[in-house]
mmCIF file of C-alpha atoms in Angstrom:
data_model
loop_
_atom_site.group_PDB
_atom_site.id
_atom_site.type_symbol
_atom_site.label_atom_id
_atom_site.label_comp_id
_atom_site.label_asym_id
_atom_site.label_seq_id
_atom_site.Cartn_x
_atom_site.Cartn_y
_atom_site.Cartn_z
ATOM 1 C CA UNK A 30 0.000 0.000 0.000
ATOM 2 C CA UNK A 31 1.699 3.390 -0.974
ATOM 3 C CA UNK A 32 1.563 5.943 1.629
ATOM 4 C CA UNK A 33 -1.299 8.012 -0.155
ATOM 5 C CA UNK A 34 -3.417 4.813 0.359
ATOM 6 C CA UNK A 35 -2.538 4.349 4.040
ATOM 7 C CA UNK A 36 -3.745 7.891 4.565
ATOM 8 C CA UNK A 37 -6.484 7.660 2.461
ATOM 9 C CA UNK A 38 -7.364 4.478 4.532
ATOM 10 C CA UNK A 39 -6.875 5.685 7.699
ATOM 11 C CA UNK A 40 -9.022 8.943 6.796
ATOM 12 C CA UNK A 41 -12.099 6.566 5.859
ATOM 13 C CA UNK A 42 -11.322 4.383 8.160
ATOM 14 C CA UNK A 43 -11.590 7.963 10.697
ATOM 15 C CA UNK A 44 -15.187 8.932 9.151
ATOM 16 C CA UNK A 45 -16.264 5.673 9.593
ATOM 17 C CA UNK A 46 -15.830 5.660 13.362
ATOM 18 C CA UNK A 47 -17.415 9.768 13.293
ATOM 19 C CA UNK A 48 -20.264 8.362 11.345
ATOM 20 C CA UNK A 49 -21.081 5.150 13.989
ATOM 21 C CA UNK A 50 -20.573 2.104 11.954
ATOM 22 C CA UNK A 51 -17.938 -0.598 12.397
ATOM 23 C CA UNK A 52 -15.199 -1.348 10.039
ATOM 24 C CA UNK A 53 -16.236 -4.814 9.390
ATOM 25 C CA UNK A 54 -19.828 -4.790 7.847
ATOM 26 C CA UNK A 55 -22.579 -5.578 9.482
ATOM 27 C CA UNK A 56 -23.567 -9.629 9.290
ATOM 28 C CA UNK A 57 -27.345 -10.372 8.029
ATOM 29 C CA UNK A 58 -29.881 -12.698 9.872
ATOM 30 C CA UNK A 59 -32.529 -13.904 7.295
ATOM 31 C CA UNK A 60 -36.077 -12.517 8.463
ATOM 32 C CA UNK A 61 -39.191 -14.259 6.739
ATOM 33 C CA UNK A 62 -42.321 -12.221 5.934
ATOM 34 C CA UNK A 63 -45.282 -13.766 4.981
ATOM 35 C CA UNK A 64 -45.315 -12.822 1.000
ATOM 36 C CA UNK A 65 -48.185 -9.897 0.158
ATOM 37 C CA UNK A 66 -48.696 -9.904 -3.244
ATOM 38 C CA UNK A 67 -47.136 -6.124 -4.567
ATOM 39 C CA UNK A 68 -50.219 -4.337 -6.686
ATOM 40 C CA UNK A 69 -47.717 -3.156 -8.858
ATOM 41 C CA UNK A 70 -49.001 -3.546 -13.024
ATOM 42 C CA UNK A 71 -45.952 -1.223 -13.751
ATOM 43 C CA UNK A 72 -42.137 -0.871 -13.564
ATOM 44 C CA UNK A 73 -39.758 2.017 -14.717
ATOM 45 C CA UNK A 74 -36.911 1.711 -14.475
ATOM 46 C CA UNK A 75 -33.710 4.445 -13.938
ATOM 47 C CA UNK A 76 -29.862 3.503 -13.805
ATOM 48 C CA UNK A 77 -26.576 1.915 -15.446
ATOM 49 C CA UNK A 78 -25.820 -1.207 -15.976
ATOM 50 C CA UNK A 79 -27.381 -3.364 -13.615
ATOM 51 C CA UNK A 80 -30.695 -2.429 -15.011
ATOM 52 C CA UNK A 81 -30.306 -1.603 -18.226
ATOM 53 C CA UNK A 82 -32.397 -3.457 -21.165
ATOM 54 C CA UNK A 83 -30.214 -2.417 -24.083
ATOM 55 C CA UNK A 84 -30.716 1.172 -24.109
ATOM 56 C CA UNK A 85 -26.994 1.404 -25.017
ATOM 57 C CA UNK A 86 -26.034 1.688 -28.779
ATOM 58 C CA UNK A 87 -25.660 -1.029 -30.790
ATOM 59 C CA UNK A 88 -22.532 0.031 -32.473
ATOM 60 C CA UNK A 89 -20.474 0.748 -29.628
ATOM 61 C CA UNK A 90 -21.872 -0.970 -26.226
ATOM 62 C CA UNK A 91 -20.051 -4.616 -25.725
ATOM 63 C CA UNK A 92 -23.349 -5.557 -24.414
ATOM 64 C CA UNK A 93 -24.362 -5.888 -27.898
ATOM 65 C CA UNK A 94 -22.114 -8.527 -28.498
ATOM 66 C CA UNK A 95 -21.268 -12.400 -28.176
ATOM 67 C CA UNK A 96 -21.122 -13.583 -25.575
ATOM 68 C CA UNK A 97 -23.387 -11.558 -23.805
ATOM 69 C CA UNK A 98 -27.161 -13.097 -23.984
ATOM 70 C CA UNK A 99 -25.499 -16.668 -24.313
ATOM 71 C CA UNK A 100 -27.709 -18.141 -21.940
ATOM 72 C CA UNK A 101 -30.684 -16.278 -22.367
ATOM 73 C CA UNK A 102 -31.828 -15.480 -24.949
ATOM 74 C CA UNK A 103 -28.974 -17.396 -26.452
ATOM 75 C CA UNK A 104 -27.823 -13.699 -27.934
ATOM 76 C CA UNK A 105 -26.970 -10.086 -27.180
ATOM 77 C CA UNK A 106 -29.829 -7.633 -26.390
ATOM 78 C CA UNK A 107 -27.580 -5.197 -24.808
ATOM 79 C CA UNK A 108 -27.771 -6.591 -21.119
ATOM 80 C CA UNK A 109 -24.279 -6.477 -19.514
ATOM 81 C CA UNK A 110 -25.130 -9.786 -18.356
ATOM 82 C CA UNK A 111 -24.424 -13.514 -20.106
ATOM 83 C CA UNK A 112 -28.487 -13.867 -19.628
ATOM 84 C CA UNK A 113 -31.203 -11.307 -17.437
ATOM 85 C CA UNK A 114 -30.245 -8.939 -15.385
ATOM 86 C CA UNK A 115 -31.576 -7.184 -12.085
ATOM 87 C CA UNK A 116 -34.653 -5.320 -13.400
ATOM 88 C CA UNK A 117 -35.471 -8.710 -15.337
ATOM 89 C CA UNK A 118 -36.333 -10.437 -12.042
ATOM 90 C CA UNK A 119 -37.999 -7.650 -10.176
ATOM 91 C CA UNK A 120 -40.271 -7.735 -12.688
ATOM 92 C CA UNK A 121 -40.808 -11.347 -12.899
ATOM 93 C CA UNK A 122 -41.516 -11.155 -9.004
ATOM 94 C CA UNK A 123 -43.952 -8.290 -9.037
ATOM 95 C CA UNK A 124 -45.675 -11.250 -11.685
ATOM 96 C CA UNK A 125 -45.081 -8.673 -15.173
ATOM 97 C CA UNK A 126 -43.110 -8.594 -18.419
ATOM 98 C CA UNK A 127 -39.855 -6.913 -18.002
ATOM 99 C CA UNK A 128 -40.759 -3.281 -19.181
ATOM 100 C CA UNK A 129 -39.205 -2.551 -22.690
ATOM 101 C CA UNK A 130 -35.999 -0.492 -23.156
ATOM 102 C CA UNK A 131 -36.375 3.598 -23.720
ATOM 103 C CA UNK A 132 -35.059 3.087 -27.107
ATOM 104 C CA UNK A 133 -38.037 0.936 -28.481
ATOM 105 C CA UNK A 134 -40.712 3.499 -27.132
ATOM 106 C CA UNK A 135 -42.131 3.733 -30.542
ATOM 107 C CA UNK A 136 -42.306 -0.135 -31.462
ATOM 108 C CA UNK A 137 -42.711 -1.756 -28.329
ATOM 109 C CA UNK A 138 -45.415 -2.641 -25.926
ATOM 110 C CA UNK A 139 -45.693 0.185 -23.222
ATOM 111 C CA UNK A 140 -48.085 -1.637 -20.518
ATOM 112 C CA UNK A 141 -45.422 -3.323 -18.156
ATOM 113 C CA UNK A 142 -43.686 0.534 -17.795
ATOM 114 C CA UNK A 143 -40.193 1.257 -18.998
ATOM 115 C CA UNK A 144 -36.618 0.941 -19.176
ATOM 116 C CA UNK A 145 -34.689 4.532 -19.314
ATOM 117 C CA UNK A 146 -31.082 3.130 -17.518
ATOM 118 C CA UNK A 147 -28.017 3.227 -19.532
ATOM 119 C CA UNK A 148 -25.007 1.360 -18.910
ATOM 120 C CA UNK A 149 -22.249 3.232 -17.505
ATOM 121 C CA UNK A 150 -24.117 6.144 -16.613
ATOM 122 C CA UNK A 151 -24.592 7.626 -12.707
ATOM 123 C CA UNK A 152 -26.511 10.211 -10.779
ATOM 124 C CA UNK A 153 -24.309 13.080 -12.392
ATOM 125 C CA UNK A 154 -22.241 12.661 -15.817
ATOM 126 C CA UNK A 155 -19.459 10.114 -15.992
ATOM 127 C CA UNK A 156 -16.879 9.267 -18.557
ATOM 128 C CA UNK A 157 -19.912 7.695 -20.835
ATOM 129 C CA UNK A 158 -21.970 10.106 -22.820
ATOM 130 C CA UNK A 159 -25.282 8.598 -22.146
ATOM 131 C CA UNK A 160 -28.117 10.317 -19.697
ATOM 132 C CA UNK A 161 -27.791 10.779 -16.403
ATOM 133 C CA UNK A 162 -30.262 9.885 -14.222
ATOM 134 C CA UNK A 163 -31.911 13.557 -14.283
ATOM 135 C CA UNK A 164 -31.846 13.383 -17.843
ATOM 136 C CA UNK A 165 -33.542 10.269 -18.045
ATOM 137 C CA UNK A 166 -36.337 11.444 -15.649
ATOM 138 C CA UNK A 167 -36.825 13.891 -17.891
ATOM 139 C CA UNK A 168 -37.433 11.648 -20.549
ATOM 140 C CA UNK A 169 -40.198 9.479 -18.334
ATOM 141 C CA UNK A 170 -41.677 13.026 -18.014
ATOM 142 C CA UNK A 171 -41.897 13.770 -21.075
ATOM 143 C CA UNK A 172 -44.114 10.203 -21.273
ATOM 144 C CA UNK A 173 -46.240 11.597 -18.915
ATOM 145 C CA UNK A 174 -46.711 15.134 -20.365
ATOM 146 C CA UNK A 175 -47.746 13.581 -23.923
ATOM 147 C CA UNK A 176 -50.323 11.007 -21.816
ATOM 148 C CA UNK A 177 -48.305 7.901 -22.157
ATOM 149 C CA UNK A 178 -49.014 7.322 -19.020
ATOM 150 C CA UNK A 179 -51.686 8.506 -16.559
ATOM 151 C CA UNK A 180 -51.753 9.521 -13.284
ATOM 152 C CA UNK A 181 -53.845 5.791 -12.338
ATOM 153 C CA UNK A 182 -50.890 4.248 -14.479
ATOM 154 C CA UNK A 183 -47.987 5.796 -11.789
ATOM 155 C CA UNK A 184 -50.155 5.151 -8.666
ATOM 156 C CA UNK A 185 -49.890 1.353 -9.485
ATOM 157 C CA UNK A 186 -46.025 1.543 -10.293
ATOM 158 C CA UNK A 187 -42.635 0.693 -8.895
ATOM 159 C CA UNK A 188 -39.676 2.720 -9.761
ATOM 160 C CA UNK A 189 -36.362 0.855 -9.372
ATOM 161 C CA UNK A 190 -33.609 2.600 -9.179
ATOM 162 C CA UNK A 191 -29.726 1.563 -9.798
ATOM 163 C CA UNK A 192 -26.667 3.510 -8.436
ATOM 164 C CA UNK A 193 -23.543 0.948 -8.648
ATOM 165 C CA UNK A 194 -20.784 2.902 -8.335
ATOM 166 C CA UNK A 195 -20.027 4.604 -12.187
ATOM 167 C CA UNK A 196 -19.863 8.144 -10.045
ATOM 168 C CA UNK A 197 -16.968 6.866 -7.813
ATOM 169 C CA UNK A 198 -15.171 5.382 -11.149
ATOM 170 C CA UNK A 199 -15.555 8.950 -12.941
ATOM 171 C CA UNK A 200 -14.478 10.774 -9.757
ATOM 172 C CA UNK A 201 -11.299 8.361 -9.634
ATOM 173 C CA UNK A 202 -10.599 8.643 -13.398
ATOM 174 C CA UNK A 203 -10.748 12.095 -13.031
ATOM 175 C CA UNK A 204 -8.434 12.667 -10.352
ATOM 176 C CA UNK A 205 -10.623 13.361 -7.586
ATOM 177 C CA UNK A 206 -8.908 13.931 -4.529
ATOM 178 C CA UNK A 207 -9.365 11.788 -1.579
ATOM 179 C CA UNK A 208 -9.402 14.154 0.864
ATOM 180 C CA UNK A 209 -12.951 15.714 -1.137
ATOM 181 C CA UNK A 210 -14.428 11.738 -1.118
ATOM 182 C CA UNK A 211 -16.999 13.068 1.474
ATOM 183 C CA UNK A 212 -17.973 15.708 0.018
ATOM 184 C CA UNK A 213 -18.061 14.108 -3.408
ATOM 185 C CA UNK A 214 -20.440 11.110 -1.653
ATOM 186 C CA UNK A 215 -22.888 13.850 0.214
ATOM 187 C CA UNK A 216 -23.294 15.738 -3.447
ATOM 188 C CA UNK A 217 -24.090 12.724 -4.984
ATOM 189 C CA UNK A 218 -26.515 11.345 -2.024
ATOM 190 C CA UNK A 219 -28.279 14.543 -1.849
ATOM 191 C CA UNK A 220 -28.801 14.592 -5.718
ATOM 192 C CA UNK A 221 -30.108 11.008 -5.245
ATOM 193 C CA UNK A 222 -32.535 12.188 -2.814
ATOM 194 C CA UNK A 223 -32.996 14.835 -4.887
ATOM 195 C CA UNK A 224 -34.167 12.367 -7.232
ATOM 196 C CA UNK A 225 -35.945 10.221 -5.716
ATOM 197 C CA UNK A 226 -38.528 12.919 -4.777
ATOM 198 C CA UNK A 227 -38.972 14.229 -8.104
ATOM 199 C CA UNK A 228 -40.494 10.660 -9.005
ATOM 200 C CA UNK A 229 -42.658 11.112 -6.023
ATOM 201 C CA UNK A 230 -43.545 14.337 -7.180
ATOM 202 C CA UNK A 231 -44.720 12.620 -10.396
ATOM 203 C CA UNK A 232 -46.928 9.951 -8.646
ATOM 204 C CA UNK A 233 -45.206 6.998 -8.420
ATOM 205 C CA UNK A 234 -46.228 5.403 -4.694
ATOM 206 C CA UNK A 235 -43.155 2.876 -4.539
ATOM 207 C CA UNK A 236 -39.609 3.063 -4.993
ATOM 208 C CA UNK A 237 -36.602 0.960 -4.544
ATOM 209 C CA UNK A 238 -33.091 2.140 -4.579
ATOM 210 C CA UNK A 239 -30.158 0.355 -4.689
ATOM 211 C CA UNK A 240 -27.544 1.098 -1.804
ATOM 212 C CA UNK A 241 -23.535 0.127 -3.380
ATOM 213 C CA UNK A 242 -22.392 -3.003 -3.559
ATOM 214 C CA UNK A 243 -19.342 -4.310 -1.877
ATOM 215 C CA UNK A 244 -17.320 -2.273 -5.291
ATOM 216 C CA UNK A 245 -14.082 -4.116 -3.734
ATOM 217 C CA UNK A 246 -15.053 -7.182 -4.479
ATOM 218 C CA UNK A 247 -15.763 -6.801 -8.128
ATOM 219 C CA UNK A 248 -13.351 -8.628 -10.191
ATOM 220 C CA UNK A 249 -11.608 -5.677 -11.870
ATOM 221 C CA UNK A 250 -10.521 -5.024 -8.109
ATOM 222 C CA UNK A 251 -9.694 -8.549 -7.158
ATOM 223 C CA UNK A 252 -7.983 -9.463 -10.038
ATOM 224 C CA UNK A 253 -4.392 -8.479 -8.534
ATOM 225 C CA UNK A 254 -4.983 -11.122 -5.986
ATOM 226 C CA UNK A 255 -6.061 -13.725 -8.348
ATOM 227 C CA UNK A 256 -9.620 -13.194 -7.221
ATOM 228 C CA UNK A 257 -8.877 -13.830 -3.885
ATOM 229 C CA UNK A 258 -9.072 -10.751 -2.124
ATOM 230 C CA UNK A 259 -11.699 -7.670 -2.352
ATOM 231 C CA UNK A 260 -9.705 -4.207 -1.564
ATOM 232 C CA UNK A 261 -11.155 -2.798 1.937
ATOM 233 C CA UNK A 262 -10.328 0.714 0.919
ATOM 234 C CA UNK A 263 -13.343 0.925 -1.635
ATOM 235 C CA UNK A 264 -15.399 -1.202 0.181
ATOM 236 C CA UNK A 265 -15.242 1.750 3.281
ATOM 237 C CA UNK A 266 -16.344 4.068 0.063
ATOM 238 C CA UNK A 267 -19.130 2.026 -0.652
ATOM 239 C CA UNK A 268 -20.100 1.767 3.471
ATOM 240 C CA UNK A 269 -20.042 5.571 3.972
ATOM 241 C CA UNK A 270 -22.449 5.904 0.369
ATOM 242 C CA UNK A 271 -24.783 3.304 2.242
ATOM 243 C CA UNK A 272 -25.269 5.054 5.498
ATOM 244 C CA UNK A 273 -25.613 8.016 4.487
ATOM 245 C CA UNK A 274 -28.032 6.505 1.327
ATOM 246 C CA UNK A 275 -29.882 5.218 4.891
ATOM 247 C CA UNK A 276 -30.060 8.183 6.360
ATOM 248 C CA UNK A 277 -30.980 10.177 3.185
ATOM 249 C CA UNK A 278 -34.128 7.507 2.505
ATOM 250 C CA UNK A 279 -34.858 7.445 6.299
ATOM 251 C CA UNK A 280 -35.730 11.586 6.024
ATOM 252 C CA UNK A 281 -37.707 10.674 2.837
ATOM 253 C CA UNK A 282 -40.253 8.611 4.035
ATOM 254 C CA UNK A 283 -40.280 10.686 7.489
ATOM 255 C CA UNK A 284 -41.406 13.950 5.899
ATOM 256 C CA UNK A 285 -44.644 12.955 5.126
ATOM 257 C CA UNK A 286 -43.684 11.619 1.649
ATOM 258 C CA UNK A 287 -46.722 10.376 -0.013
ATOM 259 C CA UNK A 288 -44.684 7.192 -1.477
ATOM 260 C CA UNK A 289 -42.700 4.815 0.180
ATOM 261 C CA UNK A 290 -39.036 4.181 -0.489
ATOM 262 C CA UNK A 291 -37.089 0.752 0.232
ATOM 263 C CA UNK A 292 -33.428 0.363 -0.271
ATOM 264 C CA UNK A 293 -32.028 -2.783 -2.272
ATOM 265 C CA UNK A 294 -29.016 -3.635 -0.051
ATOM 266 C CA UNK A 295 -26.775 -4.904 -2.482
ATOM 267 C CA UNK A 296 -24.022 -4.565 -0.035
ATOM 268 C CA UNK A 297 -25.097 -7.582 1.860
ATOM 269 C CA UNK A 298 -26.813 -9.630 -0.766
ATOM 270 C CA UNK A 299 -23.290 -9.689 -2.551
ATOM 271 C CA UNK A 300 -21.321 -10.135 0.606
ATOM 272 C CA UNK A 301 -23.759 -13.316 1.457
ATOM 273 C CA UNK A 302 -23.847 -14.833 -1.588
ATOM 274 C CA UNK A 303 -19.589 -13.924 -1.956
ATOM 275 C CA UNK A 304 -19.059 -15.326 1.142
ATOM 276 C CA UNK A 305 -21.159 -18.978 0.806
ATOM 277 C CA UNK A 306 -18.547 -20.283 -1.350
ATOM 278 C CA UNK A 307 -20.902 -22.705 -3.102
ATOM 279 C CA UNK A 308 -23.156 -23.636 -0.337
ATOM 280 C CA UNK A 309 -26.029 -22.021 -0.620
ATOM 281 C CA UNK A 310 -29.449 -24.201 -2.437
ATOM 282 C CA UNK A 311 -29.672 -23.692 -5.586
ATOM 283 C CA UNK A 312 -26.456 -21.839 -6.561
ATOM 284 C CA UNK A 313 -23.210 -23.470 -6.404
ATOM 285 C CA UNK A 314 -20.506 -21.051 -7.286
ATOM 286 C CA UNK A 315 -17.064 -22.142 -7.782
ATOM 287 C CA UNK A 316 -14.598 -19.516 -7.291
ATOM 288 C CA UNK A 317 -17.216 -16.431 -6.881
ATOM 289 C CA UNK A 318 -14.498 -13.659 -7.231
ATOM 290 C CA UNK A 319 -13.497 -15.116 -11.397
ATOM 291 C CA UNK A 320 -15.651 -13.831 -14.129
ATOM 292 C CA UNK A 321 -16.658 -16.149 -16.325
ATOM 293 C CA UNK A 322 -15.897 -14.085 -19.288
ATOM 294 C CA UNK A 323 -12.755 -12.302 -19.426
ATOM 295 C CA UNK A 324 -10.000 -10.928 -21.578
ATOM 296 C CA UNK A 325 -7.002 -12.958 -23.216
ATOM 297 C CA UNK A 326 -4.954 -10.629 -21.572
ATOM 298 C CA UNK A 327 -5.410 -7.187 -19.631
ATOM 299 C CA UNK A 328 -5.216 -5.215 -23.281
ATOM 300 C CA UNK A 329 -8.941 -7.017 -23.579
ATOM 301 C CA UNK A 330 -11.819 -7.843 -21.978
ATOM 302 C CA UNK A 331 -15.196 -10.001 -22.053
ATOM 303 C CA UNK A 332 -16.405 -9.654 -26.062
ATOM 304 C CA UNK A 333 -13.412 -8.310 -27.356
ATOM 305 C CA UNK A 334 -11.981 -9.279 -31.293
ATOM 306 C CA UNK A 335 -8.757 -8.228 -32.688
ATOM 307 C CA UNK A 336 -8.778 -6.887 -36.417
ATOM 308 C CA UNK A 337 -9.380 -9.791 -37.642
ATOM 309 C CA UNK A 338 -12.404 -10.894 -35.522
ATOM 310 C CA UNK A 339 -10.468 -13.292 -33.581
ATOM 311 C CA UNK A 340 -11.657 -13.971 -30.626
ATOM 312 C CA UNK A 341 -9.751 -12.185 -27.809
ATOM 313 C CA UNK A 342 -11.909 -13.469 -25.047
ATOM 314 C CA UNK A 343 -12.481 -16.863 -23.188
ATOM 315 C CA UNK A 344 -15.622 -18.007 -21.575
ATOM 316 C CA UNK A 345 -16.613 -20.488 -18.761
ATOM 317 C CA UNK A 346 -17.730 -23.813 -18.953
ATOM 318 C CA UNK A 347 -21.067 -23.037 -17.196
ATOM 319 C CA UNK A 348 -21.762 -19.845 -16.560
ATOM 320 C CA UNK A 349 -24.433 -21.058 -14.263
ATOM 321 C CA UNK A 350 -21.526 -21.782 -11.945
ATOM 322 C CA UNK A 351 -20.043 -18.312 -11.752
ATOM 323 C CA UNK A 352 -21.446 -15.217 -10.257
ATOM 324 C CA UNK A 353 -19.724 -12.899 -11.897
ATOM 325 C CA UNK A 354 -20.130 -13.101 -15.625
ATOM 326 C CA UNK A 355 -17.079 -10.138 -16.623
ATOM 327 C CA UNK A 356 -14.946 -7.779 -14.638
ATOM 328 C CA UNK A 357 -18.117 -5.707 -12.914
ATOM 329 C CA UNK A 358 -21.606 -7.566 -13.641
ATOM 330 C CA UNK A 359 -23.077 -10.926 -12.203
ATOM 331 C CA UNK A 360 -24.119 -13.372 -14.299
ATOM 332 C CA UNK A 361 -27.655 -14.706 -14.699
ATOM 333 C CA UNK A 362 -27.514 -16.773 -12.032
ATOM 334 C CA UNK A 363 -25.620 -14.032 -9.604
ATOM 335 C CA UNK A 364 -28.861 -11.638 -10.221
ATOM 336 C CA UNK A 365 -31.050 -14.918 -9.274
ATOM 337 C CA UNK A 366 -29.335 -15.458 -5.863
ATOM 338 C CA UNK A 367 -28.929 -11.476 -5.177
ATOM 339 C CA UNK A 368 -32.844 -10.925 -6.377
ATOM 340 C CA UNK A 369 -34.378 -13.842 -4.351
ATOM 341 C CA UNK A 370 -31.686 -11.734 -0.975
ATOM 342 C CA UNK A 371 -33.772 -9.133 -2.439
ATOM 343 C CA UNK A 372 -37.364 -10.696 -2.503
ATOM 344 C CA UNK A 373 -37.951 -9.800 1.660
ATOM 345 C CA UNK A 374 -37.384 -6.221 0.880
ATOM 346 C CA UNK A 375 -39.975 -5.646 -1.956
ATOM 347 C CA UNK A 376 -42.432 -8.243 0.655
ATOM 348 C CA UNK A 377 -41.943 -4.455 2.900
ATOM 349 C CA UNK A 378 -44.177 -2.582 0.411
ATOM 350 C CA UNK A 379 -47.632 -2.746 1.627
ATOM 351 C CA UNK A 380 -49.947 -3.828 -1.024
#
């Protein structure tokens, strides 16, 4: 660790303590609820690539190409995913069709809701020219302005939100230092909330947010340790954006919001699935840290061709056995163990 890192470390490490919450994580006791079924006929849908459809373009986004979609549908659509992703099974648990992507508006059925997330896109501008998520509010309300959708429609919605870290990737890229990390995390958290009221505003009576997952333990960052090790340091980033995310969602629903807001905590639904090694029911991932899909080499990564089309990739066996499918997304089968972590949370909405 170079000395900037120690300090940096120590610093989190510092805020951590001023803000109440341990070092280690906190460990998660499974709590049943009876299952109510959600009155939910709609889903829209705002984010990066956890969520996204295939809103991307099809000329540029890797999601577009093989391998992704090799398990389902058996090719790409643009999900950063080797099958469905996130939104994909909140939808199939609230019992609808997962809502189409932005980009189809004009072709595509518009009674399940809709897609607006773009991969590699955050709550403000990162290095990927796609909307942000205030831009791509403005585009549901725009929907709603031309009578796409009506005020009945949004009362018997969900909004699902993804925020995975593409901020904190742009802030890094660009130099940001780390003694302004706090202040960069508040700005974005109080955009978020920001946000998340606006939908309110527009009608929409339930709303899930996702808080960070463990970003340490993503592949690109545990690749230097042969997948062996997640780094602590962004893992503290990604604890400090979840309390404060906590605290931010707590004041939401206090001031007599007229929806209610749940967060998706992807922190621990990674962490437990990351840390069952194979164990748990239906899922038996090998080595959970390796993506399935990755480069030849670190000049490539998952999808990539030289100039002659040769493939500069390699893929897993079964990709039902890995729960990362490349260097930042889960497979199918990660979003099936994370989403049925998930399930309790959504159970919270009352009907």
């Amino acid at each position: 660790m170079t000395d900037k890192e120690k300090l940096f470390f120590f610093y989190i490490i510092a805020l951590l303590l001023l803000a109440g919450i341990g070092v280690k994580g906190s460990h998660h006791h499974g709590h049943h609820h009876r299952p109510r079924i959600l009155q939910v006929q709609k889903l829209f849908v705002f984010g990066d690539s956890y969520v996204d459809a295939g809103n991307r373009n099809k000329s540029e986004a890797e999601s577009w190409k093989k391998p992704y979609g090799i398990t389902f549908p058996g090719t790409p659509t643009g999900r950063f995913s080797d099958g469905r992703v996130l939104s994909d099974f909140v939808a199939a648990f609230i019992g609808i069709q997962s809502p189409i992507p932005y980009r189809r508006r004009n072709i595509g059925p518009k009674q399940y809701g809709m897609n607006f997330a773009y991969g590699g896109t955050g709550v403000f501008d990162t290095l990927y020219p796609y909307p942000n998520m205030t831009t791509q509010i403005d585009m549901f309300q725009q929907l709603i302005k031309q009578g796409v959708y009506t005020k009945r429609d949004l009362q018997c919605s969900l909004a699902l939100l993804s925020v995975v870290g593409n901020d904190y990737t742009t802030y890094q890229a660009k130099n940001g230092s780390t003694a302004e990390i706090q202040v960069f995390i508040t700005s974005l958290i109080s955009q978020l909330a920001l946000d998340i009221k606006r939908i309110t505003d527009l009608g929409i009576k339930k709303i899930a947010v996702t808080g960070l997952q463990p970003i340490g333990c993503l592949p690109q960052n545990t690749k230097a340790s042969s997948y062996q090790q997640c780094n602590d340091l962004f893992n503290q980033v990604a604890n400090i954006h979840n309390l404060l995310l906590k605290n931010a969602v707590e004041e939401l629903n206090k001031n007599g919001n007229k929806s209610t807001v749940v967060i998706f905590d992807l922190y621990k639904a990674f962490n437990s699935t990351l840390q069952s090694t194979g164990k748990q029911g239906r899922w038996k991932f090998e080595n959970p840290m390796k993506p399935c899909c990755a480069g030849v080499s670190s000049a490539f990564s998952c999808a990539s061709v030289d100039e002659n089309g040769t493939k500069m990739y390699t893929v897993c066996e079964s990709p039902e056995s890995a729960f990362f499918w490349d260097d930042v997304h889960p497979t199918q089968m990660g979003w099936d163990a994370i989403s049925s972590y998930l399930k309790n949370t959504l159970y919270n909405f009352s009907s």
